[in-house]
XYZ file of C-alpha atoms in Angstrom:
240
model
C 90.630 75.096 87.321
C 91.904 78.656 87.027
C 95.062 79.925 88.719
C 95.976 83.596 89.086
C 99.591 84.024 90.168
C 102.088 86.772 90.871
C 105.427 87.183 92.616
C 107.467 90.164 93.801
C 111.051 90.486 94.984
C 109.963 92.676 97.908
C 111.827 95.726 99.183
C 114.791 94.136 100.980
C 116.053 90.943 99.332
C 118.591 91.284 96.465
C 116.974 88.513 94.388
C 113.674 86.656 94.295
C 114.170 83.143 95.649
C 110.459 82.339 95.362
C 109.160 80.360 92.401
C 105.777 79.059 91.339
C 104.181 76.778 88.798
C 100.901 77.754 87.146
C 99.108 75.103 85.077
C 99.318 74.864 81.322
C 96.060 74.338 79.419
C 94.495 71.063 80.531
C 96.617 70.717 83.659
C 95.056 70.743 87.123
C 98.004 71.314 89.420
C 100.065 74.230 90.697
C 102.679 74.940 93.353
C 104.691 77.586 95.170
C 108.255 77.310 96.486
C 110.392 79.533 98.719
C 114.100 78.847 98.347
C 116.901 79.232 100.857
C 120.657 78.823 100.842
C 123.892 80.710 100.470
C 125.294 82.308 97.307
C 121.805 82.820 95.917
C 121.338 79.035 95.754
C 117.802 79.361 97.114
C 116.794 80.631 93.699
C 118.294 77.484 92.156
C 116.497 75.207 94.618
C 113.034 76.717 94.153
C 113.323 76.810 90.359
C 114.532 73.206 90.263
C 111.684 72.152 92.547
C 109.097 73.636 90.201
C 110.732 72.101 87.129
C 110.975 68.591 88.560
C 107.586 68.732 90.263
C 105.765 69.717 87.084
C 107.575 67.081 85.010
C 106.606 64.344 87.447
C 102.995 65.536 87.701
C 102.560 65.154 83.947
C 103.099 61.416 84.276
C 99.865 59.423 84.540
C 98.732 56.042 85.732
C 98.846 56.550 89.501
C 96.361 57.927 92.018
C 96.710 61.676 92.517
C 98.007 61.479 96.075
C 100.730 59.038 95.028
C 101.675 61.218 92.079
C 101.905 64.304 94.300
C 104.070 62.487 96.825
C 106.338 61.085 94.123
C 106.684 64.509 92.481
C 107.733 66.170 95.728
C 110.082 63.326 96.655
C 111.752 63.443 93.247
C 112.164 67.213 93.548
C 113.817 66.659 96.920
C 116.195 64.075 95.465
C 117.195 66.298 92.543
C 117.837 69.331 94.756
C 119.845 67.237 97.231
C 121.889 65.785 94.366
C 122.571 69.231 92.897
C 123.558 70.607 96.308
C 125.972 67.711 96.779
C 127.469 68.170 93.302
C 127.983 71.946 93.256
C 129.937 73.678 96.009
C 128.087 76.967 95.463
C 124.769 75.170 96.056
C 125.790 73.370 99.223
C 123.072 73.621 101.883
C 120.396 74.939 99.551
C 116.774 73.967 100.031
C 113.227 75.097 99.423
C 109.701 74.834 100.711
C 106.906 73.518 98.531
C 103.144 73.773 98.750
C 101.443 72.006 95.862
C 97.791 71.535 94.914
C 96.064 69.222 92.457
C 92.356 69.068 91.607
C 90.752 65.698 90.898
C 87.015 65.597 90.201
C 85.428 66.584 93.532
C 88.635 66.421 95.574
C 91.514 68.802 96.138
C 94.873 67.221 97.034
C 97.659 69.207 98.716
C 101.296 68.319 99.407
C 103.310 70.306 101.925
C 106.929 70.652 103.035
C 108.142 73.777 104.848
C 106.341 76.976 105.808
C 104.709 78.173 102.618
C 100.956 77.832 103.086
C 97.639 76.828 101.587
C 94.465 78.576 102.725
C 90.894 77.576 101.969
C 88.183 80.233 101.719
C 84.713 78.734 102.132
C 81.430 80.216 103.332
C 83.102 83.620 103.800
C 85.636 82.159 106.244
C 89.340 81.409 105.852
C 91.198 78.349 107.121
C 94.896 77.545 106.959
C 94.816 73.913 105.813
C 98.557 73.236 105.863
C 100.804 73.018 108.909
C 104.020 75.052 109.001
C 107.136 72.951 109.467
C 108.820 75.458 111.754
C 110.282 75.487 115.230
C 107.688 77.954 116.530
C 104.823 75.849 115.164
C 106.177 72.886 117.110
C 106.394 75.109 120.180
C 102.774 76.228 119.719
C 101.567 72.645 119.276
C 103.523 71.665 122.388
C 101.925 74.452 124.421
C 105.228 76.245 124.993
C 104.123 79.515 123.380
C 100.856 80.986 122.174
C 99.989 81.594 118.499
C 100.259 85.357 119.079
C 103.720 84.937 120.621
C 104.777 82.896 117.597
C 104.176 85.892 115.315
C 107.072 87.824 116.846
C 109.263 84.992 118.139
C 112.956 85.507 117.185
C 113.087 81.978 115.710
C 109.809 82.202 113.786
C 111.608 81.672 110.451
C 113.493 78.555 111.550
C 112.284 75.790 109.228
C 112.365 72.194 110.446
C 111.608 70.505 107.126
C 112.551 71.466 103.559
C 113.306 69.976 100.164
C 116.953 69.286 99.386
C 118.457 69.450 102.863
C 118.546 65.664 103.324
C 118.356 62.621 101.081
C 114.812 61.793 102.125
C 111.880 64.036 103.046
C 108.567 63.517 104.807
C 105.678 64.948 102.815
C 102.380 66.023 104.374
C 99.451 64.983 102.170
C 95.914 66.361 102.500
C 92.690 65.609 100.672
C 89.726 67.971 100.915
C 86.337 67.900 99.257
C 85.612 70.611 96.727
C 82.522 72.768 97.115
C 81.198 75.314 94.662
C 82.630 78.736 95.397
C 85.731 77.477 97.178
C 88.931 79.470 96.771
C 92.433 78.250 97.566
C 95.358 80.554 98.181
C 98.928 79.222 98.026
C 101.569 81.660 99.221
C 105.105 82.055 100.480
C 105.723 83.412 103.964
C 106.480 86.810 102.488
C 102.705 87.159 102.268
C 101.490 85.117 105.240
C 104.108 86.690 107.498
C 102.962 90.191 106.600
C 99.166 89.939 106.564
C 96.750 88.563 109.133
C 94.224 85.981 107.984
C 91.345 88.440 108.360
C 93.146 90.866 106.043
C 93.695 88.171 103.433
C 90.054 87.141 103.711
C 88.875 90.729 103.346
C 90.666 91.049 100.010
C 89.515 87.654 98.720
C 85.864 88.425 99.508
C 85.833 91.647 97.486
C 84.249 91.924 94.059
C 87.602 92.559 92.389
C 88.784 90.379 89.532
C 90.869 87.420 90.779
C 94.059 88.814 89.267
C 93.455 92.113 91.055
C 92.946 90.304 94.359
C 96.392 88.724 93.993
C 97.913 92.075 93.053
C 96.273 93.758 96.057
C 97.548 91.107 98.489
C 101.099 91.603 97.253
C 100.792 95.397 97.365
C 99.638 95.230 100.985
C 102.557 92.992 101.935
C 104.902 95.472 100.255
C 103.248 98.298 102.198
C 104.106 96.414 105.408
C 107.766 96.583 104.481
C 108.241 93.860 101.885
C 110.903 92.237 104.068
C 110.802 88.999 102.057
C 109.967 87.803 98.566
C 106.198 87.594 98.098
C 104.319 85.032 95.996
C 100.615 84.255 95.785
C 98.523 81.840 93.711
C 94.739 82.117 93.815
C 93.030 78.910 92.686
C 89.432 78.802 91.537
C 87.872 75.696 90.106
C 84.159 76.049 89.623
C 84.351 76.503 85.844
C 86.006 73.128 85.240
C 84.925 70.840 88.063
C 82.170 68.375 87.340
């Protein structure tokens, strides 16, 4: 498993409230988080999520999906506790999109509107579901996907870590195929680039680290209205 990651503050926000975790040698998990909250507490929430998540993932003895769920739930509990303890952190929260590779399977945990994309057979598929008001409206047939892109409430998140004592975690398991690529990103990227644009960059012959750099540069060119984070996951070297 190889992960190529980068983050950028963007051109508008005063601080970068995104955070990510890239694996240490021997680890097979990674994650991205997009914090929110007043008094810059979003930065605290996302950083705490990555710290707690990675600590929990290093524990062994449970199936991967259970470990992922426990790691995200513990991150939620720690952020909620910190927000309750510190007045300046009240109301803080964060998204999380986490991925773990296990033999021929890829496990993903999701809370919020950061995303995971799968690139396979020269096609791109968003494999996570955004926990947003407009996504619920699309699923309910109230608006179209194209209308959701410009809806005034498109950034209203319906589920996040740290905003309540308990959190519901979406868990996915996909089979791994040779040549698969996974892209984890905050909405600073997915909200700026269409899927076909992301796919076009990922299918080029550039080095993986340059693909990530190019995606971020294009999001900045579109205005950089939010923090931008991207993790490109390749696994063919290590999977057996």
